[in-house]
Coordinates of C-alpha atoms and ligand atoms in Angstrom, one line a residue:
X1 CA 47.7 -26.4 -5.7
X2 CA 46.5 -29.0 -3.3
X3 CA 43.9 -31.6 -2.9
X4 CA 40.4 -30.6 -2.7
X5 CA 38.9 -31.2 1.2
X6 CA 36.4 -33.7 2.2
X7 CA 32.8 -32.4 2.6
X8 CA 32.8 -32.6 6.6
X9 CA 35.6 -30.1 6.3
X10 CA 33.7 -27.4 5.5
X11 CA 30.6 -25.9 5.6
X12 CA 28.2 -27.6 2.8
X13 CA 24.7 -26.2 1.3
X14 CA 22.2 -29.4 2.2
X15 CA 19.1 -26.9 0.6
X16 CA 18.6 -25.1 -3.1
X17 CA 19.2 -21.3 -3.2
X18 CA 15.7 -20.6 -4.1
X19 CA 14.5 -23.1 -1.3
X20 CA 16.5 -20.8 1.1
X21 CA 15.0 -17.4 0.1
X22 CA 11.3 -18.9 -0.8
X23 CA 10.2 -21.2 1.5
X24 CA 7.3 -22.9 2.4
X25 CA 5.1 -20.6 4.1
X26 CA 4.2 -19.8 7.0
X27 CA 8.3 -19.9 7.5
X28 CA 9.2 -21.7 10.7
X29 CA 12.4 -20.1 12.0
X30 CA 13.6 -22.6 14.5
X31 CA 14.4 -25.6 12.1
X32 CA 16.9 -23.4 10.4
X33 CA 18.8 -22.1 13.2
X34 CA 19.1 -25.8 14.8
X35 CA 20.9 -26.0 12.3
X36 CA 22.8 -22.8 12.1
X37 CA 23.3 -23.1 16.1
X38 CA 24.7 -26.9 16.0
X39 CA 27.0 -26.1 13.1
X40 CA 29.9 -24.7 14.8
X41 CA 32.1 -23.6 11.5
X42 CA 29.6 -21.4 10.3
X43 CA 29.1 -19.3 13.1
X44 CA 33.0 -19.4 13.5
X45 CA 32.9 -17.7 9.7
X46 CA 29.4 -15.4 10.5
X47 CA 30.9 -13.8 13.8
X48 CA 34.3 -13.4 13.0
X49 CA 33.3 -11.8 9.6
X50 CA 30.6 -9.7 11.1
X51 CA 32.5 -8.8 14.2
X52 CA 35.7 -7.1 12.2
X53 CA 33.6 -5.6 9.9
X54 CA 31.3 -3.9 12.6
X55 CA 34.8 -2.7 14.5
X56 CA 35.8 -1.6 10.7
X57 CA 32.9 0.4 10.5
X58 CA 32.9 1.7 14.0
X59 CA 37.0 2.9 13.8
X60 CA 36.1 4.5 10.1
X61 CA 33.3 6.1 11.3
X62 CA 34.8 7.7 14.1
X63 CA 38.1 8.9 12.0
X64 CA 36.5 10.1 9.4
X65 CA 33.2 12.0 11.7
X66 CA 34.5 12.1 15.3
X67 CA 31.8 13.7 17.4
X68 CA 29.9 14.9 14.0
X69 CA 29.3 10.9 13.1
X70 CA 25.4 11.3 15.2
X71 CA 25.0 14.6 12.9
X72 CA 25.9 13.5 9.9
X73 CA 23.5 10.0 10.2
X74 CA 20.5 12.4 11.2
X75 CA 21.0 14.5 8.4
X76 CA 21.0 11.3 6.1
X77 CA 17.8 10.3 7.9
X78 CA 16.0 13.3 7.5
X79 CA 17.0 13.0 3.4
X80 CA 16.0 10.1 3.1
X81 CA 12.5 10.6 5.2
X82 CA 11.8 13.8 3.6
X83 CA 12.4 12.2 0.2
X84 CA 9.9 9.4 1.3
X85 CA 7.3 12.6 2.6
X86 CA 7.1 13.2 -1.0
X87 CA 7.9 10.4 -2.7
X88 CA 5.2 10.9 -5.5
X89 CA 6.6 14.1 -6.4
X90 CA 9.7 12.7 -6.5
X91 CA 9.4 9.9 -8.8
X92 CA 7.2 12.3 -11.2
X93 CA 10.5 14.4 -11.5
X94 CA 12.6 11.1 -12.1
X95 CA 10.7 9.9 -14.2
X96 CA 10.5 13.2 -16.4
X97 CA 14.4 13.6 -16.3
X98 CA 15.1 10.3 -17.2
X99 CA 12.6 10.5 -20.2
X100 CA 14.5 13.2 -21.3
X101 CA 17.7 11.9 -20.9
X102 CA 16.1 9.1 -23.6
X103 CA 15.9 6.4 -20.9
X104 CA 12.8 4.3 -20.7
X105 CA 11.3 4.3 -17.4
X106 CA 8.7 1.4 -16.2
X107 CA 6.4 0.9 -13.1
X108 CA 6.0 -2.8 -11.7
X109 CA 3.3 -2.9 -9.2
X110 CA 4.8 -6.2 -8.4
X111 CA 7.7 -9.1 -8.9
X112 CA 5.9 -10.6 -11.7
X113 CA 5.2 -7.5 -14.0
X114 CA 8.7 -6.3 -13.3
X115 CA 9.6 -9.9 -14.7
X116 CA 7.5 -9.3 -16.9
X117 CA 8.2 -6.5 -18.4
X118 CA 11.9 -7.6 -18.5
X119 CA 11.1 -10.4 -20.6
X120 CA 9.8 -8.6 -23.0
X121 CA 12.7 -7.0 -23.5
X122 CA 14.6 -9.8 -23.5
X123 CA 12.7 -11.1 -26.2
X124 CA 12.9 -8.5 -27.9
X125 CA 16.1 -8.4 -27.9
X126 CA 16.5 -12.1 -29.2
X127 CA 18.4 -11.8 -25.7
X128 CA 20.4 -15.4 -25.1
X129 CA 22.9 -14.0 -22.6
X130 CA 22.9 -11.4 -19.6
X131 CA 25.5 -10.3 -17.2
X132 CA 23.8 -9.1 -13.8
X133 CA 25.6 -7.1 -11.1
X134 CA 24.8 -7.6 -7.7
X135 CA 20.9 -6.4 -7.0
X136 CA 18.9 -7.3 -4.1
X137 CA 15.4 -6.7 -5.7
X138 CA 16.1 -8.8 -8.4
X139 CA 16.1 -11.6 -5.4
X140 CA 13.2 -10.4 -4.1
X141 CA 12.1 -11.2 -7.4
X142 CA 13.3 -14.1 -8.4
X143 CA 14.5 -13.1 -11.7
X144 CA 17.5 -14.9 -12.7
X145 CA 15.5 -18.3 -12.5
X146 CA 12.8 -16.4 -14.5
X147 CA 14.8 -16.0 -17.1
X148 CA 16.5 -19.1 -16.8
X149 CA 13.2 -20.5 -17.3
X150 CA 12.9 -18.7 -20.8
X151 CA 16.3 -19.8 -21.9
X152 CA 18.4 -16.7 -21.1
X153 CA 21.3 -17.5 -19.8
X154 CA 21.7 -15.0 -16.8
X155 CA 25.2 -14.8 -15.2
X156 CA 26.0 -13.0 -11.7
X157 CA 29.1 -10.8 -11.8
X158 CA 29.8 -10.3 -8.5
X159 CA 32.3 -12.5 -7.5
X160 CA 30.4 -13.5 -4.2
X161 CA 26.8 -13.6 -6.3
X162 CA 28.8 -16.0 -8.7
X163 CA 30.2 -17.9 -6.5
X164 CA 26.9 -18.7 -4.6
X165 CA 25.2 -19.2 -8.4
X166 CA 28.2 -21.6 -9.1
X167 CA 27.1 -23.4 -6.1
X168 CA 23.1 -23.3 -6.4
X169 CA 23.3 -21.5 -3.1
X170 CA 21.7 -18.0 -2.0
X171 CA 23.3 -14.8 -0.7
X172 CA 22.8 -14.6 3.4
X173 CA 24.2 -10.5 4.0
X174 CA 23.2 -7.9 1.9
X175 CA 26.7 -6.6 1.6
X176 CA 28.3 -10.1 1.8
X177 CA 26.4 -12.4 0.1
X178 CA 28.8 -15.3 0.8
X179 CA 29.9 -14.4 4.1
X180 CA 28.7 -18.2 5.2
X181 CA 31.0 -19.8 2.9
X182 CA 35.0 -20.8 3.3
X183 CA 37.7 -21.0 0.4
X184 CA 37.4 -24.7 0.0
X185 CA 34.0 -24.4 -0.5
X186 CA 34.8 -22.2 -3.3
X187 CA 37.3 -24.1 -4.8
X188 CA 35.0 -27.5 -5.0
X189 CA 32.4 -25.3 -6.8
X190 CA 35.0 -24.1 -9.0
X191 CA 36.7 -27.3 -9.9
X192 CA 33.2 -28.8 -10.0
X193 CA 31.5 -26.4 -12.3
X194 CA 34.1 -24.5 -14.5
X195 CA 36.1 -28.1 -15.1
X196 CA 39.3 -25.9 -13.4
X197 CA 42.0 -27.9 -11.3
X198 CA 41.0 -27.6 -7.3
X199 CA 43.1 -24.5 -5.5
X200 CA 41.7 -22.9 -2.6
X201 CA 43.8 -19.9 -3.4
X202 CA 41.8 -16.7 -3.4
X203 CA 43.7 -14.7 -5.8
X204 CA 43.7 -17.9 -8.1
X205 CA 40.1 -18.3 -7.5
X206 CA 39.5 -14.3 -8.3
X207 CA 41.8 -15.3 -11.4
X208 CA 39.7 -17.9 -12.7
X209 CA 36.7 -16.2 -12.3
X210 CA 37.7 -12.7 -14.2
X211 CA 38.9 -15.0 -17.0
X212 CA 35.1 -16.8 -17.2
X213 CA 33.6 -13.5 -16.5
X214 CA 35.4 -11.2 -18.8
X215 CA 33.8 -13.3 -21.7
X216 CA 30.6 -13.4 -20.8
X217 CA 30.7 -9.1 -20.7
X218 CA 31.8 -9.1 -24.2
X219 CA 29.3 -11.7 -25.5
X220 CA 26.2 -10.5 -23.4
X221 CA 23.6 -9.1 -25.3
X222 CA 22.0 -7.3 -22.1
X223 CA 23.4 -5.9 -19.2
X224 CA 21.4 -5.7 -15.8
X225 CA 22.0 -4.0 -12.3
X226 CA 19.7 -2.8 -9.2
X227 CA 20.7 0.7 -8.6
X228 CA 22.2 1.7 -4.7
X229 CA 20.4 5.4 -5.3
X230 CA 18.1 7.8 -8.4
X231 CA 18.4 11.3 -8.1
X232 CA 15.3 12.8 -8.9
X233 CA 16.5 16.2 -10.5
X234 CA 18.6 14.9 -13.3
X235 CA 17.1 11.4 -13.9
X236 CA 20.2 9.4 -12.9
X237 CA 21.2 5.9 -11.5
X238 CA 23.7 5.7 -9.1
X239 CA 25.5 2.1 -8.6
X240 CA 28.4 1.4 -6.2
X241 CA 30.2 -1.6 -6.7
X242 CA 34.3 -2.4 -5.3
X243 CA 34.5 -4.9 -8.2
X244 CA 33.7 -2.7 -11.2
X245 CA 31.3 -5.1 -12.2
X246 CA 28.4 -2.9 -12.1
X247 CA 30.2 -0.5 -14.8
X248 CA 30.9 -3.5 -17.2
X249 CA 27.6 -4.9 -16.5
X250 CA 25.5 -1.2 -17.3
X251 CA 28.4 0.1 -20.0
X252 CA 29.3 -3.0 -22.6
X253 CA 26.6 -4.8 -23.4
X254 CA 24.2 -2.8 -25.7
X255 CA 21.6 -2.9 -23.8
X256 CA 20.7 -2.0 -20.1
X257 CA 17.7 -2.7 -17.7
X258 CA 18.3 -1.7 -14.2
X259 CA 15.9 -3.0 -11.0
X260 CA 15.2 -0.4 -8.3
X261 CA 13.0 -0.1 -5.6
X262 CA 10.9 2.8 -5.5
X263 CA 12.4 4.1 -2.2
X264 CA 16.1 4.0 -3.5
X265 CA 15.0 8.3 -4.5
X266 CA 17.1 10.9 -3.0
X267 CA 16.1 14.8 -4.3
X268 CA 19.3 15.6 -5.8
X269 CA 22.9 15.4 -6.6
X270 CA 23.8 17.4 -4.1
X271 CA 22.7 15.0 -1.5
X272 CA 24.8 12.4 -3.1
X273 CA 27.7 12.7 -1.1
X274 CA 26.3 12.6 2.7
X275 CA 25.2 8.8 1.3
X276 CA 28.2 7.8 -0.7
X277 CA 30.4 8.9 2.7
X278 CA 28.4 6.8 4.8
X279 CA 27.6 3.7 2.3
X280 CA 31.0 2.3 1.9
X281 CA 32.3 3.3 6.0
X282 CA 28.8 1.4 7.2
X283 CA 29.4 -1.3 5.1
X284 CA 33.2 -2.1 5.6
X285 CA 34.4 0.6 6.9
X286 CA 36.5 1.8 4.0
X287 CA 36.1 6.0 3.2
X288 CA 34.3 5.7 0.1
X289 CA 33.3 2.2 -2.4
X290 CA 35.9 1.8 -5.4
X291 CA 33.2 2.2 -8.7
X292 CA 30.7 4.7 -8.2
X293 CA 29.1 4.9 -11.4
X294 CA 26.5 7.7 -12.6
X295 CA 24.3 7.3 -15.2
X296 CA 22.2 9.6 -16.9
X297 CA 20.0 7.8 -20.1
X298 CA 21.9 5.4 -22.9
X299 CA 25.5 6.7 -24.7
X300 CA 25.0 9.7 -26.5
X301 CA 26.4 9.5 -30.2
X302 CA 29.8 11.5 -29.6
X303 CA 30.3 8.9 -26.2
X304 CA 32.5 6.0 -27.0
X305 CA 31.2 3.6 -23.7
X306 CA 27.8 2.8 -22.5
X307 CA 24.3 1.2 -23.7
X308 CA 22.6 1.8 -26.9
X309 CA 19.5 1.4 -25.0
X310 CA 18.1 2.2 -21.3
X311 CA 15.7 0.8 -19.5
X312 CA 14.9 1.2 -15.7
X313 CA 12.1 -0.7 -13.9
X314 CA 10.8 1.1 -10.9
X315 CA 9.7 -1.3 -8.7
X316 CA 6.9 -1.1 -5.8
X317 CA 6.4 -4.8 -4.7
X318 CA 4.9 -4.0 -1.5
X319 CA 6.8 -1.0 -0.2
X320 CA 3.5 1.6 -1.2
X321 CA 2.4 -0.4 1.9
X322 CA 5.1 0.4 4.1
X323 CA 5.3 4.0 3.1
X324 CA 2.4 4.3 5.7
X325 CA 3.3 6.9 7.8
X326 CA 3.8 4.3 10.8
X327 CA 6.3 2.0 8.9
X328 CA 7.6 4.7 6.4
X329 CA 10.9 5.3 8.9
X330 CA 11.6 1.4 7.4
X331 CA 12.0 2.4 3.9
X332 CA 15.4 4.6 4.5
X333 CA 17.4 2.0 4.3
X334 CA 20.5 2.2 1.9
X335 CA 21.2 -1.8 2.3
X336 CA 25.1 -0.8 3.5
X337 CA 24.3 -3.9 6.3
X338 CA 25.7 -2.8 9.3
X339 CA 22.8 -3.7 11.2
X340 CA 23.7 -7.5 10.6
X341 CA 27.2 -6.9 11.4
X342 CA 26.3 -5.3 14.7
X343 CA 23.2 -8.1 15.9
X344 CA 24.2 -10.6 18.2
X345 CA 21.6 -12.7 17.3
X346 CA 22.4 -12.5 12.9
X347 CA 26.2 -13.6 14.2
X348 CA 24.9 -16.7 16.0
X349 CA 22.4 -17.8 13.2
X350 CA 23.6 -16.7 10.2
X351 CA 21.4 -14.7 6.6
X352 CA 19.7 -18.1 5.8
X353 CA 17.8 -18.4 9.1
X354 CA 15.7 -15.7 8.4
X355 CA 14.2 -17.4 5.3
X356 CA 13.9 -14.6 3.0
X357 CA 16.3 -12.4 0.5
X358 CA 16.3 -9.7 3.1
X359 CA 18.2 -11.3 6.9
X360 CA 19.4 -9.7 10.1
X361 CA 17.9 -7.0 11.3
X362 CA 16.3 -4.9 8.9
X363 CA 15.2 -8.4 7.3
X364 CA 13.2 -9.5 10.3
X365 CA 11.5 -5.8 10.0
X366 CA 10.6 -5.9 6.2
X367 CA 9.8 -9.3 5.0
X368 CA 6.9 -9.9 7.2
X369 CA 5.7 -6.1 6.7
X370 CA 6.3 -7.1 2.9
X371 CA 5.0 -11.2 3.3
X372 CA 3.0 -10.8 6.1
X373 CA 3.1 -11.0 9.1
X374 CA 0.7 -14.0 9.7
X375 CA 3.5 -16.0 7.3
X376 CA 6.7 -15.1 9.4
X377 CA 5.8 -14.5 13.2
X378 CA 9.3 -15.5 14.5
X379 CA 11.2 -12.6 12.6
X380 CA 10.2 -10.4 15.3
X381 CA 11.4 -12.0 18.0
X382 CA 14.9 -12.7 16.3
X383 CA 16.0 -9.9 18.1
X384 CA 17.7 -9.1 21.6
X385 CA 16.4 -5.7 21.2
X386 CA 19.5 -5.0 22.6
X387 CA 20.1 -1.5 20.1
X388 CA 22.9 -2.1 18.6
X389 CA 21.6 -2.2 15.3
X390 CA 19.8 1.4 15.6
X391 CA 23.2 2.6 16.8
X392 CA 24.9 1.2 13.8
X393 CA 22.2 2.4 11.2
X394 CA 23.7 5.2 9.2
X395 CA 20.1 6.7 8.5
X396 CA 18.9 6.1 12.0
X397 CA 16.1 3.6 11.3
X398 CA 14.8 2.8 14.9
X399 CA 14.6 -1.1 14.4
X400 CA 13.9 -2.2 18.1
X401 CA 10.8 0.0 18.3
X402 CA 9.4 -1.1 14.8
X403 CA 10.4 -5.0 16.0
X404 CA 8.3 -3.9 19.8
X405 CA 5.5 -2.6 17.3
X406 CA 5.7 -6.1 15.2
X407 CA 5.4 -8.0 18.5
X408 CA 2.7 -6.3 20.1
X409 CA 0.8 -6.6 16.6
X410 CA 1.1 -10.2 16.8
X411 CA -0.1 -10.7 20.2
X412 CA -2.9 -8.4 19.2
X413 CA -3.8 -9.5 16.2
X414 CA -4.3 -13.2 17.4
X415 CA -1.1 -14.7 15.3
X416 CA 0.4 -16.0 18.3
X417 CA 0.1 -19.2 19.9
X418 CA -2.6 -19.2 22.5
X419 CA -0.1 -20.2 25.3
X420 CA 2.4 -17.2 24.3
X421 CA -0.6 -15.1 24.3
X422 CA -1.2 -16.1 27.7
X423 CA 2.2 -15.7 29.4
X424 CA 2.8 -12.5 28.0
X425 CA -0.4 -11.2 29.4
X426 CA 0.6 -12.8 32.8
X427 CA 4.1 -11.1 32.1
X428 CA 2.4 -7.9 31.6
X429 CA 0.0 -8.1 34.5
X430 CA 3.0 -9.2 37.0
X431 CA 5.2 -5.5 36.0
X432 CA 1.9 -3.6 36.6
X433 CA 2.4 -3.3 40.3
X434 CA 6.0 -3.5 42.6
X435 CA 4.3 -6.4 44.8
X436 CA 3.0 -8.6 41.6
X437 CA 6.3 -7.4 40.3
X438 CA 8.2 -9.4 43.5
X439 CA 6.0 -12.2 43.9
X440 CA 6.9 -13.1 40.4
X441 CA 10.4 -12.5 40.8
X442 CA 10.4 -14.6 43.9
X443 CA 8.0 -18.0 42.4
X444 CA 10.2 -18.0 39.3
X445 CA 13.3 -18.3 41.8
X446 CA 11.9 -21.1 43.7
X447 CA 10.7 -22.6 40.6
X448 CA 14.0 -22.6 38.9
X449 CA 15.8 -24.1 42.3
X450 CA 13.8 -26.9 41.9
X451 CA 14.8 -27.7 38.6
X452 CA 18.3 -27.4 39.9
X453 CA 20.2 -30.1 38.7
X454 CA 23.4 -29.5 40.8
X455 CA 27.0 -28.0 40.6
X456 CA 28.7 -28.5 37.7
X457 CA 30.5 -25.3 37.1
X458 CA 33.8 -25.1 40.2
X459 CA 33.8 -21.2 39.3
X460 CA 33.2 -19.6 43.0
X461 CA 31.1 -16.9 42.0
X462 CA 29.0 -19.1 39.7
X463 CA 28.7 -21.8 42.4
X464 CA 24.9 -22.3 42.7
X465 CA 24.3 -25.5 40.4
X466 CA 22.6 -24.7 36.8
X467 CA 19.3 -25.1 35.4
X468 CA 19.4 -27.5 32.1
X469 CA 15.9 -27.6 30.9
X470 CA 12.5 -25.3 31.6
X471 CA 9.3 -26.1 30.4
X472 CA 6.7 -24.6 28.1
X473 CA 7.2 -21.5 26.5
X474 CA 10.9 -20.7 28.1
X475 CA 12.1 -24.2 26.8
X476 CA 14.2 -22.1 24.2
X477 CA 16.1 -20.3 27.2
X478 CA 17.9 -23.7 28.0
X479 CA 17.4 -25.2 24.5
X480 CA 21.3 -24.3 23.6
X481 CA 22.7 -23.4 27.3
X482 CA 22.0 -23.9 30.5
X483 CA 20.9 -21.0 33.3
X484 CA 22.7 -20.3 36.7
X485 CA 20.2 -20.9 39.3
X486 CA 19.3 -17.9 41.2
X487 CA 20.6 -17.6 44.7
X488 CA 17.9 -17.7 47.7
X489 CA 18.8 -14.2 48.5
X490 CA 17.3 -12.0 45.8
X491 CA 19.1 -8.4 44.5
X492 CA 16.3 -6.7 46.8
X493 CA 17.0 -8.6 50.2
X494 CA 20.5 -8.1 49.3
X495 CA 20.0 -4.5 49.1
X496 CA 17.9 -3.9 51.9
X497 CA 20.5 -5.1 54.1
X498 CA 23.1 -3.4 52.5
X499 CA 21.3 -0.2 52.9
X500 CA 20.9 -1.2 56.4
X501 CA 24.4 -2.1 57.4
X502 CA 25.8 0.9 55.7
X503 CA 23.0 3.1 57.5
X504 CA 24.2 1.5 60.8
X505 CA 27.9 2.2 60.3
Ligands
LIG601 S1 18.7 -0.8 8.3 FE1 20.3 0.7 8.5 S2 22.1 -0.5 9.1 FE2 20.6 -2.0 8.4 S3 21.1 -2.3 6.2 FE3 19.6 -0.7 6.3 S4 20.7 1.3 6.3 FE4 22.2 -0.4 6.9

């Protein structure tokens, strides 16, 4: 065992969990990442995390696919799309197998009837304690302080969800959810919360939390999950966890209630397997994730494991909206997070900047299709559009287009600032012709001399000074980093006379 660190020697929540995914809207992006860029330990743990995990994924992908990986993620597109094309019919037939299987199927138009509805049964129940496994829609919804609020006590099982509940903090990857956090970290909120001696040993740490956890299984009187798939032809929930906490979660206590998202559909069982070998090798990389767990209505009577009673709450919140055929491409995704692993910009600023349960990527795509887009206009722009994400989507969801689309909505539909408006019109109008094209090339190069503010860099090929600070709406450009100044000989002079002097030889 040793001594527990000082605070400044690791990375420290300074905000509330729920503060972190619900804040005050319209969300302003750049106060978080000042301080996700200035705090140099968490990017440390977000990019080195994220970058082995996206070279995890990228060697498993290629062992296990080789030149069929592109095949086998259109084929899981095209599943998943078709499913969306007919969604209705889809959830009719789901619904209708899972009736019959004797599970109780609900529709939420919204967070608060599904949180409704699930205190009902709660109360009904007499319900004091519930063990949750790891569900992203129940974030969306807020649910465990719901039912805090009503005096259920409502433990995370996950050992990364129950960490960050330890620690009143909030999940910031959707695989991940603690990715942000170091071991000390963990071991404070340990010693602090469970009254355990400080260690910052992870098997210990696993140790003490199995002990706690294993109790609350056998004394919970309901168990909840979110559900990674439904498979409409037999009426069954499929959850992948590498913990096993999903099975103890849905299979001891007596009771069940599982969260879903309408779009999590596929048609059948036989489509299973394309998802569960691309889940797990998206995520980390790993051929398949340890527990997955089928589930086809309550325990039968001659079944010696599983619920006494079912329930699964189907849940729309908004995603009706985006199953527009414009956005519809949006709702494939299977949450395996390798877009975030991938995005430059998700390594530098970490799940939390995004201000909402869903970050990265996908996350500046669907919360302000699901908030609006009026209440987080920066998500769109958190982006290099630089592709990798799309490459690394294992159901080809073409997120720099939809991000493009985002952006020219917000020009056009007046949500930007006045001067942005403005210079991307200017932008626009200089790319329209070759010679508006160069004269804007050739002011911004002048310009930028003059802000020159001398060498400081003894690199030979970098030797032209740097630019520390621009004005107006490219102040963020130099905000963290300075800019080479460009050379008085552009690329096109440069060329021109290469041309010419090879042309002469
Ligand atoms: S958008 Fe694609 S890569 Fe990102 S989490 Fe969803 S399925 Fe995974």
């Amino acid at each position: 065992m040793s001594s527990a660190p000082s605070q400044s020697e690791s990375v420290e929540l300074t905000m509330d969990g729920h503060d972190i995914l619900f804040p005050k809207l319209p969300y302003d992006m750049k106060q978080r990442v000042q301080g996700a860029t200035n705090n140099a330990e968490l990017q440390e743990f977000v990019n080195s995390a994220t970058r082995m995990r996206d070279q995890m994924r990228i060697n498993g992908c290629k062992d296990a696919f080789g030149e069929n990986y592109d095949k086998i993620r259109t084929l899981a597109g095209n599943i998943k799309q078709h499913t969306l094309d007919h969604l209705d019919y889809y959830i009719e037939q789901f619904i209708d197998n899972a009736t019959a299987a004797g599970t109780n199927v609900h529709y939420a138009a919204d967070a608060e009837e599904a949180n409704a509805i699930c205190k009902e049964i709660c109360q009904k129940h007499n319900a004091k304690l519930v063990v949750k496994s790891k569900s992203m829609v129940t974030e969306e919804t807020n649910l465990v302080h719901e039912l805090e609020a009503i005096g259920v006590e409502t433990i995370e099982t996950d050992l990364g969800e129950y960490i960050l509940q330890l620690d009143h903090d909030a999940p910031s990857h959707l695989v991940t959810p603690m990715i942000h956090k170091n071991r000390a970290s963990v071991g404070r909120a340990f010693a602090r919360e469970l009254g355990v001696e400080y260690t910052d040993d992870p098997g210990e740490l696993t140790k003490i939390a199995r002990r706690v956890l294993r109790d609350k299984y056998r004394q919970a009187d309901i168990g909840m999950s979110g559900g990674n798939f439904m498979i409409a032809d037999s009426g069954s929930v499929v959850i992948c966890t590498n913990e096993g906490n999903g099975r103890l979660c849905t299979s001891v206590p007596p009771v069940h209630i599982a969260y879903i998202g309408i779009e999590k559909m596929i048609p059948s069982r036989k489509h299973l397997p394309v998802f569960l070998k691309l889940l797990s090798r998206s995520a980390i990389g790993s051929p398949i994730t340890v527990y997955n767990h089928i589930m086809t209505g309550p325990k039968r009577n001659a079944e010696p494991d599983g619920p006494q009673e079912q329930h699964i709450i189907l849940i729309d919140n908004g995603r009706t909206e985006v199953l527009k055929p414009e956005t519809r491409e949006m709702l494939r995704c299977i949450r395996c997070g390798a877009c975030l692993n991938s995005c430059p910009v998700y390594r530098k600023v970490g799940g939390h900047s995004y201000g909402s349960v869903y970050p990265g990527p996908i996350g500046a795509l669907l919360t302000p299709v699901f908030k609006g887009l009026a209440n987080y206009k920066d998500l769109p722009y958190a982006s290099s559009l630089c592709g990798a994400c799309y490459e690394a989507c294992p159901v080809k969801i073409n997120i720099p287009k939809y991000l493009i689309q985002l952006r020219s909505d917000l020009i056009g539909g007046k949500h930007d600032k006045f001067v942005d408006r403005m210079f991307f019109k200017m932008w626009a109008l200089s790319l329209k012709k070759a010679w508006t094209y160069r004269l804007a090339g050739k002011m911004a190069g002048v310009f930028l001399r003059l802000r020159n503010k001398g060498v400081k860099n003894k690199n030979p090929y970098l030797n032209r000074g740097w630019v520390e600070k621009v004005p107006g709406p490219a102040a963020g450009w130099t905000e963290k980093r300075d800019l080479v100044t460009p050379p008085t000989k552009d690329f096109r002079s440069w060329w021109d006379e290469h041309q010419k002097s090879k042309g002469g030889k």
